[in-house]
mmCIF file of C-alpha atoms and ligand atoms in Angstrom:
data_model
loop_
_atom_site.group_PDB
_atom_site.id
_atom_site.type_symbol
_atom_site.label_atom_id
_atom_site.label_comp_id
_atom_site.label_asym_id
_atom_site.label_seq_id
_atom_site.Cartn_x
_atom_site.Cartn_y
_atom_site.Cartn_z
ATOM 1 C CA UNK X 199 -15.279 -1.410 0.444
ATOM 2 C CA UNK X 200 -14.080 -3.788 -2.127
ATOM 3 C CA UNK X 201 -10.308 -3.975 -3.375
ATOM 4 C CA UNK X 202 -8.831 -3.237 -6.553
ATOM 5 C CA UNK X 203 -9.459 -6.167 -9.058
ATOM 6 C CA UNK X 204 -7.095 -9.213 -9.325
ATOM 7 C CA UNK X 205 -3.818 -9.236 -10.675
ATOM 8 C CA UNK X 206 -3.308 -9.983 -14.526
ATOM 9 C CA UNK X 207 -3.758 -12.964 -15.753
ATOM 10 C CA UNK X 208 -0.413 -13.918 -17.351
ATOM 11 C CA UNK X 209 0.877 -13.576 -14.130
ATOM 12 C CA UNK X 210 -1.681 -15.361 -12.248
ATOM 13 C CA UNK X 211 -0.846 -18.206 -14.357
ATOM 14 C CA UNK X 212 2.809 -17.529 -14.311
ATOM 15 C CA UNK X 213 2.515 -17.047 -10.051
ATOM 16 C CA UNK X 214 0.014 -20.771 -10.827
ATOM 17 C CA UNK X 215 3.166 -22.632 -12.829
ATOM 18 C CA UNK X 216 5.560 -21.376 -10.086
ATOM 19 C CA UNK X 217 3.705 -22.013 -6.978
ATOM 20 C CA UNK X 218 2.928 -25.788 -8.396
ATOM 21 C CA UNK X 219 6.688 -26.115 -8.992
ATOM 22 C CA UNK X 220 7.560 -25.599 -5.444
ATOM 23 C CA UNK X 221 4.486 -27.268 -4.225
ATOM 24 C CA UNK X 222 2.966 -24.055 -3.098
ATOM 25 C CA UNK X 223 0.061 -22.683 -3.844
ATOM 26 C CA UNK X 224 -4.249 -22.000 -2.482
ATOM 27 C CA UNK X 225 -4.461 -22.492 0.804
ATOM 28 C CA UNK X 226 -6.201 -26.094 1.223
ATOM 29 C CA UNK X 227 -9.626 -26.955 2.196
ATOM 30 C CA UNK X 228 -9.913 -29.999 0.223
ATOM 31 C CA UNK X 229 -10.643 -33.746 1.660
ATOM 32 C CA UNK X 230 -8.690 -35.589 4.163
ATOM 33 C CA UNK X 231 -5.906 -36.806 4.541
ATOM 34 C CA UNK X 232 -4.015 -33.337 4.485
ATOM 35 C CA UNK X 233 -0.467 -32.314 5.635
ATOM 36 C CA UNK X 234 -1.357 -29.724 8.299
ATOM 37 C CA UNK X 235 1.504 -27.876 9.475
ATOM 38 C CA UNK X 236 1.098 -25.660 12.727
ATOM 39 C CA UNK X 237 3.741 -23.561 14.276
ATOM 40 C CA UNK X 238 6.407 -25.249 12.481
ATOM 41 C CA UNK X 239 4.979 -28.883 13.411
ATOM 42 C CA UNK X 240 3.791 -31.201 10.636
ATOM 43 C CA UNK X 241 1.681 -34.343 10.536
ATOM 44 C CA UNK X 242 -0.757 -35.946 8.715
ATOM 45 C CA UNK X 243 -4.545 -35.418 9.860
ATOM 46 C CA UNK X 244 -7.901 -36.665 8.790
ATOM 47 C CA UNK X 245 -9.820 -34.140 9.432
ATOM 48 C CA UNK X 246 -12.789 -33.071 6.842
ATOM 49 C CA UNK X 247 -11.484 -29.670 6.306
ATOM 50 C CA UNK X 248 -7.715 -28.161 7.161
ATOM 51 C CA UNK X 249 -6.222 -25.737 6.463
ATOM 52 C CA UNK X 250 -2.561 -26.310 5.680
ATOM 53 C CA UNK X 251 0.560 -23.426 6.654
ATOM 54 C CA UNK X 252 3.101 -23.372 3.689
ATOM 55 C CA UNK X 253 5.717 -21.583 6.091
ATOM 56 C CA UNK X 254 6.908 -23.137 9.408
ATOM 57 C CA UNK X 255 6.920 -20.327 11.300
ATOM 58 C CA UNK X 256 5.005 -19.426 14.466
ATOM 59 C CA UNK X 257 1.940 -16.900 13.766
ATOM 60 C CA UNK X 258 2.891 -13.696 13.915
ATOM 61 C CA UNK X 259 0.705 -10.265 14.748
ATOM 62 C CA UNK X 260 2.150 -6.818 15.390
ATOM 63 C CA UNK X 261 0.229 -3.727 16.367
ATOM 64 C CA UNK X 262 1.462 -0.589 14.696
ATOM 65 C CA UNK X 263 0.380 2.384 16.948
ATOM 66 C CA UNK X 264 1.786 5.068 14.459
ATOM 67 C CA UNK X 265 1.649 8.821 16.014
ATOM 68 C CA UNK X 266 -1.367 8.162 17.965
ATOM 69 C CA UNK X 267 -1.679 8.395 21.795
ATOM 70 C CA UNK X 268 -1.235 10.174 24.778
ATOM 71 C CA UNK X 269 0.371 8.870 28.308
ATOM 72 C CA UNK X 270 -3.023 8.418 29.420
ATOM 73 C CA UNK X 271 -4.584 6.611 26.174
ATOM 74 C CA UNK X 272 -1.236 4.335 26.343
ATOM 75 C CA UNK X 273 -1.771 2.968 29.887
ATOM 76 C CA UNK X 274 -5.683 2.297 29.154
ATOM 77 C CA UNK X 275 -4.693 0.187 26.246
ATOM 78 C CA UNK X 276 -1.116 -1.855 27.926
ATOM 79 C CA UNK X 277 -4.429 -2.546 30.706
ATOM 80 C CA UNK X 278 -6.663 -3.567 28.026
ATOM 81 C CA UNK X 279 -3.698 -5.742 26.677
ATOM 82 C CA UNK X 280 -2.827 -7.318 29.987
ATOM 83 C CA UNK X 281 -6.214 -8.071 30.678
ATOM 84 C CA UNK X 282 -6.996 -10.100 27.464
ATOM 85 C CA UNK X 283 -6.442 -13.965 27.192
ATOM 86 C CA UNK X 284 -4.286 -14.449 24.169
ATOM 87 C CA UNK X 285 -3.524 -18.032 22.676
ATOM 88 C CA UNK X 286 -0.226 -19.451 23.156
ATOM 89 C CA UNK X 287 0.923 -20.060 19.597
ATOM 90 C CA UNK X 288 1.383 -16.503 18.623
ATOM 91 C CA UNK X 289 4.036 -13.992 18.681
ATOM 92 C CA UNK X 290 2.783 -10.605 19.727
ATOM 93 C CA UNK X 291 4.496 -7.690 19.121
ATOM 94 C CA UNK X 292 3.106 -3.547 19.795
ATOM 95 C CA UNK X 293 5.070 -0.603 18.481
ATOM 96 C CA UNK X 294 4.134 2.214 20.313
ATOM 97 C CA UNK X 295 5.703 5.991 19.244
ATOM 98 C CA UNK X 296 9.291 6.271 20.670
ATOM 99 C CA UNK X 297 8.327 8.669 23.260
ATOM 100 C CA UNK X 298 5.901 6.168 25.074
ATOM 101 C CA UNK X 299 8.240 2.930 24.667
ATOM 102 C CA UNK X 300 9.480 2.937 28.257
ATOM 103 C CA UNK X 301 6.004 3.304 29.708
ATOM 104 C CA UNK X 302 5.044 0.272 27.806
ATOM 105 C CA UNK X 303 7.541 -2.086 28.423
ATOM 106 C CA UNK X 304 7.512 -1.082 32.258
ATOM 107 C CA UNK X 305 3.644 -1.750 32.316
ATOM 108 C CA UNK X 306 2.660 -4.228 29.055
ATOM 109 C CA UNK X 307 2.738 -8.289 30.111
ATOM 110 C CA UNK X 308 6.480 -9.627 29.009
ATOM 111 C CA UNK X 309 4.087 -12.083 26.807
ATOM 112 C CA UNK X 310 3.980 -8.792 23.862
ATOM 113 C CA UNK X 311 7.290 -7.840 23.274
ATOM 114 C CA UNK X 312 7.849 -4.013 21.903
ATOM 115 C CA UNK X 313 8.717 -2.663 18.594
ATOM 116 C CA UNK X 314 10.174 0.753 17.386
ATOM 117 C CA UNK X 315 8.457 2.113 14.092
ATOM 118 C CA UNK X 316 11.743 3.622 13.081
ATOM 119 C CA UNK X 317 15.419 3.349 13.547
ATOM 120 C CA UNK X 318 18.970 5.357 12.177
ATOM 121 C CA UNK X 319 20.725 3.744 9.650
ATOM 122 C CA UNK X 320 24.061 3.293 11.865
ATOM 123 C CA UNK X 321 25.244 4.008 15.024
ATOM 124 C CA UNK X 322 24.350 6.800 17.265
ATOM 125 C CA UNK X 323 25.887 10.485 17.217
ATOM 126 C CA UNK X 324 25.480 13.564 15.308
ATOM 127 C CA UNK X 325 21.807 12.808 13.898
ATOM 128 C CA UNK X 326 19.610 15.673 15.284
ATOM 129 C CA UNK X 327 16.147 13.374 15.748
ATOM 130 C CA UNK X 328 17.429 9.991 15.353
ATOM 131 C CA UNK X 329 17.005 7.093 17.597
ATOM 132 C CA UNK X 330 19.533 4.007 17.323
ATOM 133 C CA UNK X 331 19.521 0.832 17.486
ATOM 134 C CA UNK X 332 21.589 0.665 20.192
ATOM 135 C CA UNK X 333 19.381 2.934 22.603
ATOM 136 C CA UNK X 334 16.629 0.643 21.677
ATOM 137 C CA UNK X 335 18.670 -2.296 23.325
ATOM 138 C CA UNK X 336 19.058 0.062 26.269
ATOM 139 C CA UNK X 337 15.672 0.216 26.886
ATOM 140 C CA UNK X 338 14.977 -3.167 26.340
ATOM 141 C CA UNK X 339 13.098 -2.678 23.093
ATOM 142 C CA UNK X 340 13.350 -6.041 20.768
ATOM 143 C CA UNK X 341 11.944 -5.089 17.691
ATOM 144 C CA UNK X 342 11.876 -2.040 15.047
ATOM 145 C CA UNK X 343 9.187 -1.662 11.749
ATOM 146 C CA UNK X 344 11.230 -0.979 8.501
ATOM 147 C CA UNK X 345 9.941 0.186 5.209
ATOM 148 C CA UNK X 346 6.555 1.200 6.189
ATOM 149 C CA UNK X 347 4.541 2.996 3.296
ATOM 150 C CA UNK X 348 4.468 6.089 5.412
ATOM 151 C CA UNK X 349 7.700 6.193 5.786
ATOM 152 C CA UNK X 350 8.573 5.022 2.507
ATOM 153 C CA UNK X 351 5.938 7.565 0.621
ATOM 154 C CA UNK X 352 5.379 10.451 3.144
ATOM 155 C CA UNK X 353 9.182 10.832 4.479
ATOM 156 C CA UNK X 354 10.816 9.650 0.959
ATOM 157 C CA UNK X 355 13.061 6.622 2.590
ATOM 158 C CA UNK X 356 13.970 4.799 -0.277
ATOM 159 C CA UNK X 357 14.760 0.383 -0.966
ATOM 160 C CA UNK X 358 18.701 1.248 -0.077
ATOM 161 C CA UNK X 359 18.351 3.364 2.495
ATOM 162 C CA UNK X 360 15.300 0.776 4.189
ATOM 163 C CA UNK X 361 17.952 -2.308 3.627
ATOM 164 C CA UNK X 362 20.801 -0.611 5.056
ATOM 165 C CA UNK X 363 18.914 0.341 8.099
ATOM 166 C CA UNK X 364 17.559 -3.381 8.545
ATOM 167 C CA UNK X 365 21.189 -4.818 7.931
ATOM 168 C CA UNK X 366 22.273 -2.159 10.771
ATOM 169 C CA UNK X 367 19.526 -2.682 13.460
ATOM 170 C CA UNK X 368 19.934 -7.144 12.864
ATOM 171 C CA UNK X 369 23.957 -6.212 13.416
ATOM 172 C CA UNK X 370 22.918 -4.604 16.540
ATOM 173 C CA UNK X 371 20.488 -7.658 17.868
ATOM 174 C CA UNK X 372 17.537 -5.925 16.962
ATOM 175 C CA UNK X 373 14.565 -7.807 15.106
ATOM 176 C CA UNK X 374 13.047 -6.307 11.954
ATOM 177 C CA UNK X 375 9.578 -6.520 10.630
ATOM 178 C CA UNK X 376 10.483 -5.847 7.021
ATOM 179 C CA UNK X 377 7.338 -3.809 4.819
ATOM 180 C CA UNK X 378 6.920 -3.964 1.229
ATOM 181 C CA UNK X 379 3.921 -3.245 -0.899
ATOM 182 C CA UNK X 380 2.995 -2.051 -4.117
ATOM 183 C CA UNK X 381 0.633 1.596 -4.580
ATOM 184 C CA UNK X 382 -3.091 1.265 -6.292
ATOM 185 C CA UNK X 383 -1.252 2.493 -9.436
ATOM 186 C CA UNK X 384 1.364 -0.405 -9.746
ATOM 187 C CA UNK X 385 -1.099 -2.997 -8.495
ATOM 188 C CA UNK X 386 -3.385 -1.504 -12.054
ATOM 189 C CA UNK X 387 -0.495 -1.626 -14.011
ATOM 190 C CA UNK X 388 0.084 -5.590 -13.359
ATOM 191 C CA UNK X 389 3.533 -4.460 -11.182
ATOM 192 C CA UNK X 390 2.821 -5.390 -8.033
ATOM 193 C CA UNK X 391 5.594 -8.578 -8.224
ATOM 194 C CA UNK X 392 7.453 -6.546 -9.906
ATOM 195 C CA UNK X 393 7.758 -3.676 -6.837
ATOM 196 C CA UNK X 394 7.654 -6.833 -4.171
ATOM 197 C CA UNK X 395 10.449 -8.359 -5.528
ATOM 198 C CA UNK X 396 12.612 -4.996 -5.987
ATOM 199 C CA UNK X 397 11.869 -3.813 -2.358
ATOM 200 C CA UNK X 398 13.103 -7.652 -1.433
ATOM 201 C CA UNK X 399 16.303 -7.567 -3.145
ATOM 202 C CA UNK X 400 16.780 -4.133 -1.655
ATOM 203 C CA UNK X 401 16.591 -6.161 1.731
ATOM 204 C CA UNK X 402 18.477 -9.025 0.485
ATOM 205 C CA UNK X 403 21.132 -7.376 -0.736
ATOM 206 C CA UNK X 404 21.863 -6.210 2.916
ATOM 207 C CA UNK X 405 20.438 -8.739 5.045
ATOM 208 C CA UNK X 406 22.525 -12.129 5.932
ATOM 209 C CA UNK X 407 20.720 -13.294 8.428
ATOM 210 C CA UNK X 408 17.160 -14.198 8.269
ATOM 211 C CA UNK X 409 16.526 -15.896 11.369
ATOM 212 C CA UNK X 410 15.232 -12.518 13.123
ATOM 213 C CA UNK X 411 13.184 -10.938 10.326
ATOM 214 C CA UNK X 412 9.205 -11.020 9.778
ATOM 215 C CA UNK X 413 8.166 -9.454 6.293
ATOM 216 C CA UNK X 414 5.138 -7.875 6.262
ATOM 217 C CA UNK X 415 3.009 -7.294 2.524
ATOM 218 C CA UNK X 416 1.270 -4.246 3.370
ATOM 219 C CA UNK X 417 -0.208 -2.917 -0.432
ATOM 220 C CA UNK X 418 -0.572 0.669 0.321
ATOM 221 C CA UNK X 419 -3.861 0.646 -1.446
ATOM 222 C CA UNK X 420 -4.906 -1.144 1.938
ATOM 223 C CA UNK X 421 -3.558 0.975 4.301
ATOM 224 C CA UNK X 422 -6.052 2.607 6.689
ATOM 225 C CA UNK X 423 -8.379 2.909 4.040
ATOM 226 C CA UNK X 424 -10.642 0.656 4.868
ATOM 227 C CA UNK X 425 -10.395 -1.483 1.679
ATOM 228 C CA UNK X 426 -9.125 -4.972 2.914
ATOM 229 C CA UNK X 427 -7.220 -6.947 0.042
ATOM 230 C CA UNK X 428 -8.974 -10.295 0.092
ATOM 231 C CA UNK X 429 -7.850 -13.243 1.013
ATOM 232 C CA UNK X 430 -6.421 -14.713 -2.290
ATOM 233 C CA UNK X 431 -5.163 -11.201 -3.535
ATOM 234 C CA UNK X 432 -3.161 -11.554 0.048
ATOM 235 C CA UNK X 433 -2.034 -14.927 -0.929
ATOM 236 C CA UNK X 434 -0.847 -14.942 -4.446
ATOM 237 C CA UNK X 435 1.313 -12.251 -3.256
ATOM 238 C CA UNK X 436 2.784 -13.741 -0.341
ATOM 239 C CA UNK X 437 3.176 -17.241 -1.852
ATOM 240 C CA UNK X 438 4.993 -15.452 -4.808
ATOM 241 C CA UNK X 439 7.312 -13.541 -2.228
ATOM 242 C CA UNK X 440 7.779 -17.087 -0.329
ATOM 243 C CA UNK X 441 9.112 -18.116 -4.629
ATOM 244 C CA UNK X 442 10.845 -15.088 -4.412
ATOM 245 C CA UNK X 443 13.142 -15.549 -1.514
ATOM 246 C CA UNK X 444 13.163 -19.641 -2.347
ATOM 247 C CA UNK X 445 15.470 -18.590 -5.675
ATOM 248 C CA UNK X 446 17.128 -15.754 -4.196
ATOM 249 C CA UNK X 447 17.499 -16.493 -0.779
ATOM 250 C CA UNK X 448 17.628 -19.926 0.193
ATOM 251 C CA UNK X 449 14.779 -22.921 0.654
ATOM 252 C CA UNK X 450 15.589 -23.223 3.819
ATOM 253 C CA UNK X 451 14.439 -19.321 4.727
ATOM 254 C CA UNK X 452 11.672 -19.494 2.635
ATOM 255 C CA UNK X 453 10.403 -22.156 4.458
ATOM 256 C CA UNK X 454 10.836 -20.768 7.685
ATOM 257 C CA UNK X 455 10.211 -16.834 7.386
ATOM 258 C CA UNK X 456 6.755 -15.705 8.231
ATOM 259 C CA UNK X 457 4.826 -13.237 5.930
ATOM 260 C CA UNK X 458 2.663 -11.275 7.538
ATOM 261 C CA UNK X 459 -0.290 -8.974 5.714
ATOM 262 C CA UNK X 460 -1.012 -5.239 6.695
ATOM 263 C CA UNK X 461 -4.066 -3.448 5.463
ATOM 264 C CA UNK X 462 -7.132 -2.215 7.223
ATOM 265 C CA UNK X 463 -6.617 -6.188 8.753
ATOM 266 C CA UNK X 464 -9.193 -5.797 11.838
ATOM 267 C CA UNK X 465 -11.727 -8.507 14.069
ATOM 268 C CA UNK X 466 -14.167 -9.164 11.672
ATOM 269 C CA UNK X 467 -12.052 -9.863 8.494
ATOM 270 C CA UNK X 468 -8.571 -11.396 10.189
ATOM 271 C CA UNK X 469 -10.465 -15.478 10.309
ATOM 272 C CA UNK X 470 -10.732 -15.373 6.694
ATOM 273 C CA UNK X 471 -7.129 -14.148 6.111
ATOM 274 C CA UNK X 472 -5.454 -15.947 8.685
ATOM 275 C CA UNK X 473 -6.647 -19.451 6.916
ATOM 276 C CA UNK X 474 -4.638 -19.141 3.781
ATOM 277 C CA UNK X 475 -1.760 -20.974 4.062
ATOM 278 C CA UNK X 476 0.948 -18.093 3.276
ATOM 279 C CA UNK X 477 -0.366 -15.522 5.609
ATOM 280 C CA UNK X 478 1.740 -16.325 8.722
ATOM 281 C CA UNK X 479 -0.442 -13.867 10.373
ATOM 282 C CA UNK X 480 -0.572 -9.521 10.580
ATOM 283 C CA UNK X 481 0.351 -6.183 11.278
ATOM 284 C CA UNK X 482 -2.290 -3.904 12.405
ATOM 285 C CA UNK X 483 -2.758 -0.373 12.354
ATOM 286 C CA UNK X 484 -6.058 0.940 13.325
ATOM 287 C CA UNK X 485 -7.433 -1.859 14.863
ATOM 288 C CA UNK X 486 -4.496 -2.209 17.391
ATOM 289 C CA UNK X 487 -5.646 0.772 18.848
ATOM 290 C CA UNK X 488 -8.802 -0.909 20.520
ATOM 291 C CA UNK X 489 -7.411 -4.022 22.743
ATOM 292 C CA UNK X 490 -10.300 -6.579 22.737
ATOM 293 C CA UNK X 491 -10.081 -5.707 18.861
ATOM 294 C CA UNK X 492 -6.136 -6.483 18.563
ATOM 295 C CA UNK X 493 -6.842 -9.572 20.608
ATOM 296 C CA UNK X 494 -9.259 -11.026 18.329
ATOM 297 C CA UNK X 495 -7.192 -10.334 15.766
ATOM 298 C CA UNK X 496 -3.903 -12.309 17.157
ATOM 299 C CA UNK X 497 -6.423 -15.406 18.154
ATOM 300 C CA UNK X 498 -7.313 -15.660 14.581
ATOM 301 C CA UNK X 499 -4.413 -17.942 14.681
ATOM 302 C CA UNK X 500 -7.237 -20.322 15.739
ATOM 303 C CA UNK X 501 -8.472 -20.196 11.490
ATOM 304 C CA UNK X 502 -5.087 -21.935 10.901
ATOM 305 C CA UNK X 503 -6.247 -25.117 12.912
ATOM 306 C CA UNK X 504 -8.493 -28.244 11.637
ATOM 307 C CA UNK X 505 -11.891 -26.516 10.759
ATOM 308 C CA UNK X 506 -13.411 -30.255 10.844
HETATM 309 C C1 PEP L 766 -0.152 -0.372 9.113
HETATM 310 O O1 PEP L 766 0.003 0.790 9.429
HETATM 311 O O2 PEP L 766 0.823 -1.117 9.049
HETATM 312 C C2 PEP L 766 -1.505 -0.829 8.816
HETATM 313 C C3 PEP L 766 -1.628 -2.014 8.293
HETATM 314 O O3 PEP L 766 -2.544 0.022 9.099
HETATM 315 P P1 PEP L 766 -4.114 -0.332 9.063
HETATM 316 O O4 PEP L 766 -4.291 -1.664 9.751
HETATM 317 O O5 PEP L 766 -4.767 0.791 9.809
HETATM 318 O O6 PEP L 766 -4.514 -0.395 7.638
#
């Protein structure tokens, strides 16, 4: 299926004027010699064709298993996982539903560490149905997804509430992969900066350190529906969001966060993707489902290397 058209074009040569000033911008493919930057190392190449990183960052991919599974399903896919050969330059993460995180993490290879989808806004107690942050570091579980669309959209979580709960899980050691993304409407009405850059300073405003946060673009438009965003609709947003946090963060975070894109991201569309130089690689819904599938998909990091 095809994705919604392109963003405006005042702000595509707005994003254009920015992305020049900070020496951002397309991901290259031009002539040798290029500055080809690979999990956070840089040197010059001469190489035909490279394709350059604008982050430092080591690739990223997350699997979001959503409410899907059952015990058995689960241990067929942690074998599926342990059995595939994974390159090295990749972080890997899986967020299984709450109620199956301790079977993963006493079965899944220590090389994927595991994510919550969801996490209270403060410490444990009184919350009927809440897990917190702490009992994730009980069980040994590293990670938690905040701001998800579907929680964000379905449940009604809103930018405060999301930056309050990332500020609360990072005070309590536990690594966020931060969503934001605008819906098929706002992307039509030319807002789609406009709702990236609010959700950020929702996560700004609470976050102060950046060291143990992955954002992830996700446009909801995307999500599970099939309709991929292509790869420079991925990377005009991201390289704008790397702008965003360069004025409003710090260079220094900019430069080293990695950006992630969500949205129907699967084996046979992640090469493309993965070669533009602000996608610092993905999170996955469907497609992290099926193992060989999920593998392909964190390999991909193999796009970001000299295509000579
Ligand atoms: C997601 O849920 O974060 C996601 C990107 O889902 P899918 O890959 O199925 O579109």
């Amino acid at each position: 299926m095809a994705a919604p058209s392109s963003l405006a074009s005042s702000r595509l040569a707005d994003l254009s004027r920015r992305a020049a000033a900070v020496g951002g911008g397309v991901a290259v493919t031009a002539p040798a010699p290029q500055q080809l930057r690979v999990g956070g190392i840089s040197r010059r190449c001469r190489a035909q064709r490279v394709v350059a990183m604008a982050g430092s960052g080591k690739f990223f991919v997350g699997g979001n298993w959503k409410c899907n599974g059952t015990k058995d399903s689960v241990s067929n896919l942690v074998t599926e996982l342990n059995a595939a050969t994974l390159e090295p330059d990749v972080d890997v993460v899986v967020a299984p539903p709450f109620i199956y995180i301790d079977q993963v993490k006493s079965s899944l290879t220590d090389r994927i560490e595991v994510s919550a989808q969801n996490v209270w806004i403060g410490k444990g107690g009184a919350y009927t149905g809440e897990i917190s942050a702490e009992q994730l570091v009980d069980i040994g579980c590293q990670w938690v997804i905040l701001g998800h669309s579907e929680r964000r959209h379905i449940i009604g979580e809103d930018d405060q509430f999301i930056g309050k709960k990332a500020a609360y899980a990072l005070s309590q050691n536990v690594k966020v992969i931060a969503c934001i993304g605008e819906l098929l409407e706002e992307r039509e009405a030319g807002k789609t900066f406009d709702v990236c850059f609010k959700q950020m300073k929702a996560f700004a405003d609470s976050i102060t350190n950046w060291a143990d946060v992955v954002i992830a673009y996700e446009p909801v438009w995307a999500i599970g529906t099939g309709k991929v965003a292509t790869p420079e609709q991925a990377q005009e947003v991201h390289a704008a969001v790397r702008d965003w946090l360069k004025t409003n963060v710090s260079p220094e975070v900019a430069s080293s966060i990695r950006i992630i894109y969500g949205g129907s991201v699967n084996a046979a569309n992640c090469a493309e993707l993965a070669k533009k130089e602000d996608i610092d690689g993905f999170l996955v819904g469907g497609a992290s489902l099926k193992g060989p599938d999920f593998a392909t998909i964190i390999n991909s990091v193999t796009s970001k290397k000299v295509a000579a």
